PDB file of C-alpha atoms in Angstrom:
ATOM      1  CA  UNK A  27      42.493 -27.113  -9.365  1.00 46.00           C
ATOM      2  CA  UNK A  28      39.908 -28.835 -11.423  1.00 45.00           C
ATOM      3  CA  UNK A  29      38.556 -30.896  -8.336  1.00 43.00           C
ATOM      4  CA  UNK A  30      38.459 -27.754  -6.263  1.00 42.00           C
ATOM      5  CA  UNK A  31      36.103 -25.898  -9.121  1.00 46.00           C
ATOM      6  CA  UNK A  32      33.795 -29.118  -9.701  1.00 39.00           C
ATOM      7  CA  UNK A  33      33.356 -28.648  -5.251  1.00 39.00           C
ATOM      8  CA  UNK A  34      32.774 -25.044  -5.590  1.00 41.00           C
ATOM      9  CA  UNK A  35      30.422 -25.592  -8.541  1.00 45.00           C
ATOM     10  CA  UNK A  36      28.692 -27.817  -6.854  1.00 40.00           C
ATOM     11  CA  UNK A  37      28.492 -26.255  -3.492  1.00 39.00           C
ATOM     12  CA  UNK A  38      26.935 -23.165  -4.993  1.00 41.00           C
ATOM     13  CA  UNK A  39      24.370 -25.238  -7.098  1.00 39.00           C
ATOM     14  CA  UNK A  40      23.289 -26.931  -3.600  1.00 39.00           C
ATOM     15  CA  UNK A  41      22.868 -23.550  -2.265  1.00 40.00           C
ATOM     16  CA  UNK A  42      21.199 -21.997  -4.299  1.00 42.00           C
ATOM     17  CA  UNK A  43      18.562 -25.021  -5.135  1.00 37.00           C
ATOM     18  CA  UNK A  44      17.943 -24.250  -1.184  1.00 37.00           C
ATOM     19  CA  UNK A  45      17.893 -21.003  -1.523  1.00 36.00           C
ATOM     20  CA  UNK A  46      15.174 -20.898  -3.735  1.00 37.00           C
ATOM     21  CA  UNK A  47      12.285 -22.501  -2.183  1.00 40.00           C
ATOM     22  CA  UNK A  48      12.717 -19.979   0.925  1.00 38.00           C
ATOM     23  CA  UNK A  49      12.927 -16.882  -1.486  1.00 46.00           C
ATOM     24  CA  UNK A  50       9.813 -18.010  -2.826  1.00 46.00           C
ATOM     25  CA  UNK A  51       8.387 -17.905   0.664  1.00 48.00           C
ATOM     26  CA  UNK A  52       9.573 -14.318   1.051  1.00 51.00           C
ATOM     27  CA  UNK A  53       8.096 -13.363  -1.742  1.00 55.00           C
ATOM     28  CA  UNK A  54       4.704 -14.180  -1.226  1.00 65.00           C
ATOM     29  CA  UNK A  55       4.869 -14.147   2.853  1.00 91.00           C
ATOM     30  CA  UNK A  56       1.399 -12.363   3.978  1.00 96.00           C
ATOM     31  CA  UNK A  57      -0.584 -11.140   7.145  1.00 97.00           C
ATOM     32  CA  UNK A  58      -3.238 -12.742   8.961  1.00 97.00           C
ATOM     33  CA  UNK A  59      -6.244 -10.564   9.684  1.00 96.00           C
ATOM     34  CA  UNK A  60      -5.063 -10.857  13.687  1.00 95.00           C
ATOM     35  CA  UNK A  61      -1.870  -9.038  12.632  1.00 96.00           C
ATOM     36  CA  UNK A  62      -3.454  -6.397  10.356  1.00 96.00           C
ATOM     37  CA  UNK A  63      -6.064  -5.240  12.869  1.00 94.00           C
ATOM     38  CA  UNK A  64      -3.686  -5.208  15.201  1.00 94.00           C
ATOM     39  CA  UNK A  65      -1.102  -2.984  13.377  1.00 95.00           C
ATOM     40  CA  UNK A  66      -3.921  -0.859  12.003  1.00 93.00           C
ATOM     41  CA  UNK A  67      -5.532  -0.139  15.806  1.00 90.00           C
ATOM     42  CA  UNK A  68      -1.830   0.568  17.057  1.00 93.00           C
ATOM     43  CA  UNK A  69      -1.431   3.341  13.595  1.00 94.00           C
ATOM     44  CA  UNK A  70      -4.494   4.875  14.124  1.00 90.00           C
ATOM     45  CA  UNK A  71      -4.545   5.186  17.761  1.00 87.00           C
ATOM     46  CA  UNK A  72      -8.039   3.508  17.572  1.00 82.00           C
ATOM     47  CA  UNK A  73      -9.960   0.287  19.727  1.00 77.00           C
ATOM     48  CA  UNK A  74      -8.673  -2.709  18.108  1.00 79.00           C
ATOM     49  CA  UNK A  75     -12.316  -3.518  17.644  1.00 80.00           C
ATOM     50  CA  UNK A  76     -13.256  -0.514  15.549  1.00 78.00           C
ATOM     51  CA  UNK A  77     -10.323  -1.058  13.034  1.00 82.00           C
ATOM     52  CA  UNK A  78     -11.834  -5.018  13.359  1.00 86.00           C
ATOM     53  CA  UNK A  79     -14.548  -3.564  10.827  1.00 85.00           C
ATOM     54  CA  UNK A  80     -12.643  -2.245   8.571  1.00 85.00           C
ATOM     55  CA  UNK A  81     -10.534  -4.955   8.035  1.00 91.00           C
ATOM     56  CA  UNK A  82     -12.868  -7.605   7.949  1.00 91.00           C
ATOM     57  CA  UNK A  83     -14.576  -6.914   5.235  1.00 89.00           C
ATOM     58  CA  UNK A  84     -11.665  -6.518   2.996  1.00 93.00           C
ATOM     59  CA  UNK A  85     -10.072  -9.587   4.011  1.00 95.00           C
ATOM     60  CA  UNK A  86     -13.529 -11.062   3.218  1.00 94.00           C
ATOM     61  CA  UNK A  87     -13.256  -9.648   0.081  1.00 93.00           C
ATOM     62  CA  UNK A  88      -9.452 -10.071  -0.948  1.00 95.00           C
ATOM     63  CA  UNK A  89      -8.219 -12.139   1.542  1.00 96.00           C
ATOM     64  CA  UNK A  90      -4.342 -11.926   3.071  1.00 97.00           C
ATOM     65  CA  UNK A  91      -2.152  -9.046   1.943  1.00 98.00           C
ATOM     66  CA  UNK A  92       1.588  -9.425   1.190  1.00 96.00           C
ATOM     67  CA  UNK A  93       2.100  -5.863   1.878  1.00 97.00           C
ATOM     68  CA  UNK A  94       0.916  -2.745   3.606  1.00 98.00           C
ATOM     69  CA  UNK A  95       1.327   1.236   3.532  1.00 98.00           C
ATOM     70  CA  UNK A  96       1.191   3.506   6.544  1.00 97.00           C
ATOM     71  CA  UNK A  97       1.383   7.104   5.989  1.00 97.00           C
ATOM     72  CA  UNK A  98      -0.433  10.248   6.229  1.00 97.00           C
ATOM     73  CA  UNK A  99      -2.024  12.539   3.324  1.00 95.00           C
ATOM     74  CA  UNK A 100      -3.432  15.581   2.413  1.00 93.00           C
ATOM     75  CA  UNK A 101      -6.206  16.692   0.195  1.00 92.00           C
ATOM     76  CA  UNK A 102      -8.599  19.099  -1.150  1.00 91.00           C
ATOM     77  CA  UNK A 103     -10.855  19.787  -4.164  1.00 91.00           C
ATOM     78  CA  UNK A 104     -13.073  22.192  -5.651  1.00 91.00           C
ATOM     79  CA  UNK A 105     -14.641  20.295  -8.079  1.00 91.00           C
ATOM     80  CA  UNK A 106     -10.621  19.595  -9.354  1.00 92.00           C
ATOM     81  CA  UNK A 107      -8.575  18.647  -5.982  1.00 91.00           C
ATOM     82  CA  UNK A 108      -5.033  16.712  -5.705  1.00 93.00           C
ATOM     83  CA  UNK A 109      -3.946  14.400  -2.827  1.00 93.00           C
ATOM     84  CA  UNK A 110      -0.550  14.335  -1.890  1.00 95.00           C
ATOM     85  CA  UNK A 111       0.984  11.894   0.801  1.00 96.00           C
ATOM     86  CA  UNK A 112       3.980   9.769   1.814  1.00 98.00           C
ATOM     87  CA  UNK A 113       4.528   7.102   4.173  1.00 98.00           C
ATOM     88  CA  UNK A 114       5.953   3.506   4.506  1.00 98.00           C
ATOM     89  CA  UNK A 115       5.602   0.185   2.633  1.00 98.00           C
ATOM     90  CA  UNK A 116       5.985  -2.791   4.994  1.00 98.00           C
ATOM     91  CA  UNK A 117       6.561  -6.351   3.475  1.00 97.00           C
ATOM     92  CA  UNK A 118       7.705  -9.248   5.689  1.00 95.00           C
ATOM     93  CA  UNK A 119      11.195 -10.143   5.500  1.00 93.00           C
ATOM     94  CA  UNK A 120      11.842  -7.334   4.160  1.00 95.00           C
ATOM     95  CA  UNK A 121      13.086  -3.750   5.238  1.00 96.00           C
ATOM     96  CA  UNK A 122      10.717  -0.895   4.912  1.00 97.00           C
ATOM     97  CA  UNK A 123      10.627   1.238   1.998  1.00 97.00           C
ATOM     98  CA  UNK A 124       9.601   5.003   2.353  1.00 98.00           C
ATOM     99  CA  UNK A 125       6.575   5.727  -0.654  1.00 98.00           C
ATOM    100  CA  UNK A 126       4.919   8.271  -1.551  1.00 98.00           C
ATOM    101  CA  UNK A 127       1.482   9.659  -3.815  1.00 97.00           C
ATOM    102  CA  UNK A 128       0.291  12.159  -5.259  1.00 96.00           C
ATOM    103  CA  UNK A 129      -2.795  12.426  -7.686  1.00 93.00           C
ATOM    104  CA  UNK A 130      -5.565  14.677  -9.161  1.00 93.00           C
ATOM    105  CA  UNK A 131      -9.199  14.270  -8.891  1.00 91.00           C
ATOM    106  CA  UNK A 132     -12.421  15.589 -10.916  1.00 91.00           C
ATOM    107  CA  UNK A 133     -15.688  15.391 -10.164  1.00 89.00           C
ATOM    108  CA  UNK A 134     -18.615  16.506  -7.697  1.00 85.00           C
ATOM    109  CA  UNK A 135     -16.378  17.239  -4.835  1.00 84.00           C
ATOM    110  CA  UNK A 136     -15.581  20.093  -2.534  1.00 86.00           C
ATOM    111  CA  UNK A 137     -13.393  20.685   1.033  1.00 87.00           C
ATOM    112  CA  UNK A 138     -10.233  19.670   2.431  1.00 89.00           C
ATOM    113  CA  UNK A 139      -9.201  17.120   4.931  1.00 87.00           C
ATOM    114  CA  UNK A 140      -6.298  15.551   6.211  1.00 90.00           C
ATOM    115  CA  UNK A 141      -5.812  11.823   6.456  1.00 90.00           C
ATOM    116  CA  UNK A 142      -3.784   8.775   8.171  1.00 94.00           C
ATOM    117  CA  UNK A 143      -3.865   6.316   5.276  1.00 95.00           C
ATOM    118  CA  UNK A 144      -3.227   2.654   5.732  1.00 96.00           C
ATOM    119  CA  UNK A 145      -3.325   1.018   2.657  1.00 96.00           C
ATOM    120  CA  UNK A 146      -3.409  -3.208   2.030  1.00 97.00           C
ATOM    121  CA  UNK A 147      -1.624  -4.104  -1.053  1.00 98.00           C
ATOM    122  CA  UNK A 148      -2.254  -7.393  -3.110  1.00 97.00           C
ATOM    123  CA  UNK A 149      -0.409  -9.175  -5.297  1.00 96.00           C
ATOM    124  CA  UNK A 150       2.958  -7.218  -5.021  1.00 96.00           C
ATOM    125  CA  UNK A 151       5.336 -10.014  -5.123  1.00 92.00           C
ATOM    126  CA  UNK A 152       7.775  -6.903  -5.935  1.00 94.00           C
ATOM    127  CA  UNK A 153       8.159  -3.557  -4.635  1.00 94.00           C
ATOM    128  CA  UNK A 154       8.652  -2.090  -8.643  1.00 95.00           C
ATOM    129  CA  UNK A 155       5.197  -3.328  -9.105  1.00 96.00           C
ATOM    130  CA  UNK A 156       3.560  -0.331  -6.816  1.00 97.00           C
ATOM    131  CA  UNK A 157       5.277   2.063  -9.072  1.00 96.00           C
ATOM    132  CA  UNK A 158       2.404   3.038 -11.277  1.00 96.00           C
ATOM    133  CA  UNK A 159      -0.931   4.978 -11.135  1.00 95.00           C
ATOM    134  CA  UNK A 160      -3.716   3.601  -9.785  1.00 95.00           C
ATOM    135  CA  UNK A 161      -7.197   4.572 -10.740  1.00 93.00           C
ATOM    136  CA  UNK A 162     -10.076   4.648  -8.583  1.00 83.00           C
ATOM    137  CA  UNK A 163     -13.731   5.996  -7.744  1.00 77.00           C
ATOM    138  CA  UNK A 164     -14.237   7.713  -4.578  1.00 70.00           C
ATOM    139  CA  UNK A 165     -17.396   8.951  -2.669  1.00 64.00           C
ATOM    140  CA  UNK A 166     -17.055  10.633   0.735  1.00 60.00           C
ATOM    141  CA  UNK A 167     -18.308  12.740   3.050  1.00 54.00           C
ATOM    142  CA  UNK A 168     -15.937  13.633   5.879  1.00 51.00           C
ATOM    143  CA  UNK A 169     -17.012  16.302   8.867  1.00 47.00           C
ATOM    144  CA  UNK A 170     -14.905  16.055  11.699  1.00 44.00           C
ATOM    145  CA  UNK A 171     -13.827  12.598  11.721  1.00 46.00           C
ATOM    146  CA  UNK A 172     -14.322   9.229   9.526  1.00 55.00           C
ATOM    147  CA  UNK A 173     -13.033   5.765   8.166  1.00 67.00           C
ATOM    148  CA  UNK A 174     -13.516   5.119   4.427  1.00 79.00           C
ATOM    149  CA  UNK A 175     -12.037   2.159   2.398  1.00 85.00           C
ATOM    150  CA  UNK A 176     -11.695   2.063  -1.215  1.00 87.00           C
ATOM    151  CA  UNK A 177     -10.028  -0.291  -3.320  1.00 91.00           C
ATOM    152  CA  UNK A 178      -7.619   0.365  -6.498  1.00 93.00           C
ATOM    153  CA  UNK A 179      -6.670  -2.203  -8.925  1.00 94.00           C
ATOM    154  CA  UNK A 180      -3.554  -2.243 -11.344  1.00 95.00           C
ATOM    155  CA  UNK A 181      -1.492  -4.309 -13.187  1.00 94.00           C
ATOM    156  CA  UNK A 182      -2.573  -6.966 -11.574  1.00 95.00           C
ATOM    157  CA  UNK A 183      -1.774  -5.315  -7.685  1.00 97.00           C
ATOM    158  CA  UNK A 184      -4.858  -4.332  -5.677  1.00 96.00           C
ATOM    159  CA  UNK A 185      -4.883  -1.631  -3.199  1.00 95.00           C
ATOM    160  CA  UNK A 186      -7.020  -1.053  -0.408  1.00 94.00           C
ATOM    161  CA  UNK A 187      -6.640   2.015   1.310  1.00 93.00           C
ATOM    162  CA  UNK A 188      -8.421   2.866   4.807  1.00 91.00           C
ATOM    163  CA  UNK A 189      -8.673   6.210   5.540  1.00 88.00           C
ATOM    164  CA  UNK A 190      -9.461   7.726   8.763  1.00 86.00           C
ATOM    165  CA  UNK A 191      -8.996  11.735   9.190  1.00 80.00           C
ATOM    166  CA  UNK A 192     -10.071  15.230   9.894  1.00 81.00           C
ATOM    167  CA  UNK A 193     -11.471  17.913   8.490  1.00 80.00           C
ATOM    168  CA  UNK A 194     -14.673  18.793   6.339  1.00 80.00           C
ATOM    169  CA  UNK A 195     -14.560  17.219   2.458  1.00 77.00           C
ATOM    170  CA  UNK A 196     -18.274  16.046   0.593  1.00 79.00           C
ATOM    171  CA  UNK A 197     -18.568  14.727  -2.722  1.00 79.00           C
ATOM    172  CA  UNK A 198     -17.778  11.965  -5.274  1.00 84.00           C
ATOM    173  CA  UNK A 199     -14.553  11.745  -7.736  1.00 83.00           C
ATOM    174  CA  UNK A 200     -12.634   9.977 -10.155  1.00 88.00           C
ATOM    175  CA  UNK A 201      -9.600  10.123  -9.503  1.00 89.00           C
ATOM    176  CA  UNK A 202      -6.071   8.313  -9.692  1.00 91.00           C
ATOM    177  CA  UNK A 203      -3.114   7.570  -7.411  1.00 94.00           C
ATOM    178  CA  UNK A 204       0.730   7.251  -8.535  1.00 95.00           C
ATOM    179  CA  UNK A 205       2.940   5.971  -5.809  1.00 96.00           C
ATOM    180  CA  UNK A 206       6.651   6.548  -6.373  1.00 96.00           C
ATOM    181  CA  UNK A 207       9.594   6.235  -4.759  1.00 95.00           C
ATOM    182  CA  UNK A 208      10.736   9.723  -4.660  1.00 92.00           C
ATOM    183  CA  UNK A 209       8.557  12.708  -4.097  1.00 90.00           C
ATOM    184  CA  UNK A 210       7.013  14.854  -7.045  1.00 84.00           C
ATOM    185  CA  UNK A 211       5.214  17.986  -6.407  1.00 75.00           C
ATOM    186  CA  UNK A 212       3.893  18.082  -9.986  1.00 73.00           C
ATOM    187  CA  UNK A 213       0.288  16.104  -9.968  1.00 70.00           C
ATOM    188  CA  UNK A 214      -0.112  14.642 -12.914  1.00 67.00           C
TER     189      UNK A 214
END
């Protein structure tokens, strides 16, 4: 009995010391820029070259991502707006997650538009970490059609959310996102 505990105690300690070192790797597994342009061309039905831009200049300026959000949104303002959206967190090794966010805005900023949003997240390490608001200054003008990038930084998790979309919007806001796991109609 006693020999048959010390093997099971120490089968379980081998495992998980190996265990460890590739949980670690989960953890902070992230996409090249190859795989991100790629994913964000195939999402927004655009040239792999145009969604090249885009991503190259936030991976010049944050490097790789260990996380990313497709989904789709909806806005407007009159001087106050809100944004509402939802869509899907994708980490690797991991199974997808459905998200949403919702969030007010003031400032000099009028129209509507409607938006696929694919968003680069930083620093997650874990998913309870996107459950916050994130603040942010935004400055658009949409008419017709458009990619924007913005980023948002929190807690120590940085977003950057590309935004391609439709409709006719003009202005500059302050504003703040708070992603969730459950919807909430209620803004603030």
């Amino acid at each position: 009995m006693i020999r048959r505990e010390l093997l099971l105690g120490t089968v379980a300690t081998v495992l998980g010391v190996t265990a460890l070192p590739a949980r670690a790797d989960e953890e902070d597994a992230t996409y090249t820029e190859d795989e991100i342009t790629h994913a964000a061309a195939d999402f927004f039905g655009i040239a792999t070259e145009a969604a090249a831009k885009a991503v190259q200049r936030v991976f010049r300026d944050l490097g790789q991502p260990d996380a990313y959000i497709k989904g789709d949104e909806g806005s407007g303002a009159f001087v106050v707006g809100l944004r509402y959206g939802s869509g899907w967190l994708i980490r690797k090794n991991h199974e997808a997650k459905k998200v949403y966010w919702r969030g007010p805005s003031v400032g000099f900023d009028i129209g509507g538009n409607a938006s696929k949003v694919f968003t680069l997240v930083y620093n997650l390490r874990k998913e309870e970490r996107l459950w916050q608001r994130f603040p942010g200054v935004e400055g658009s003008i949409y008419f017709i059609a458009g990619i924007g990038v913005m980023y948002q930084r929190s807690g120590g998790v940085t977003l950057a959310p590309m935004r391609t979309g439709v409709g006719w919007r003009a202005g500059a806001n302050v504003q703040y996102d708070e992603y969730t796991e459950k919807r909430d109609w209620f803004p603030l």
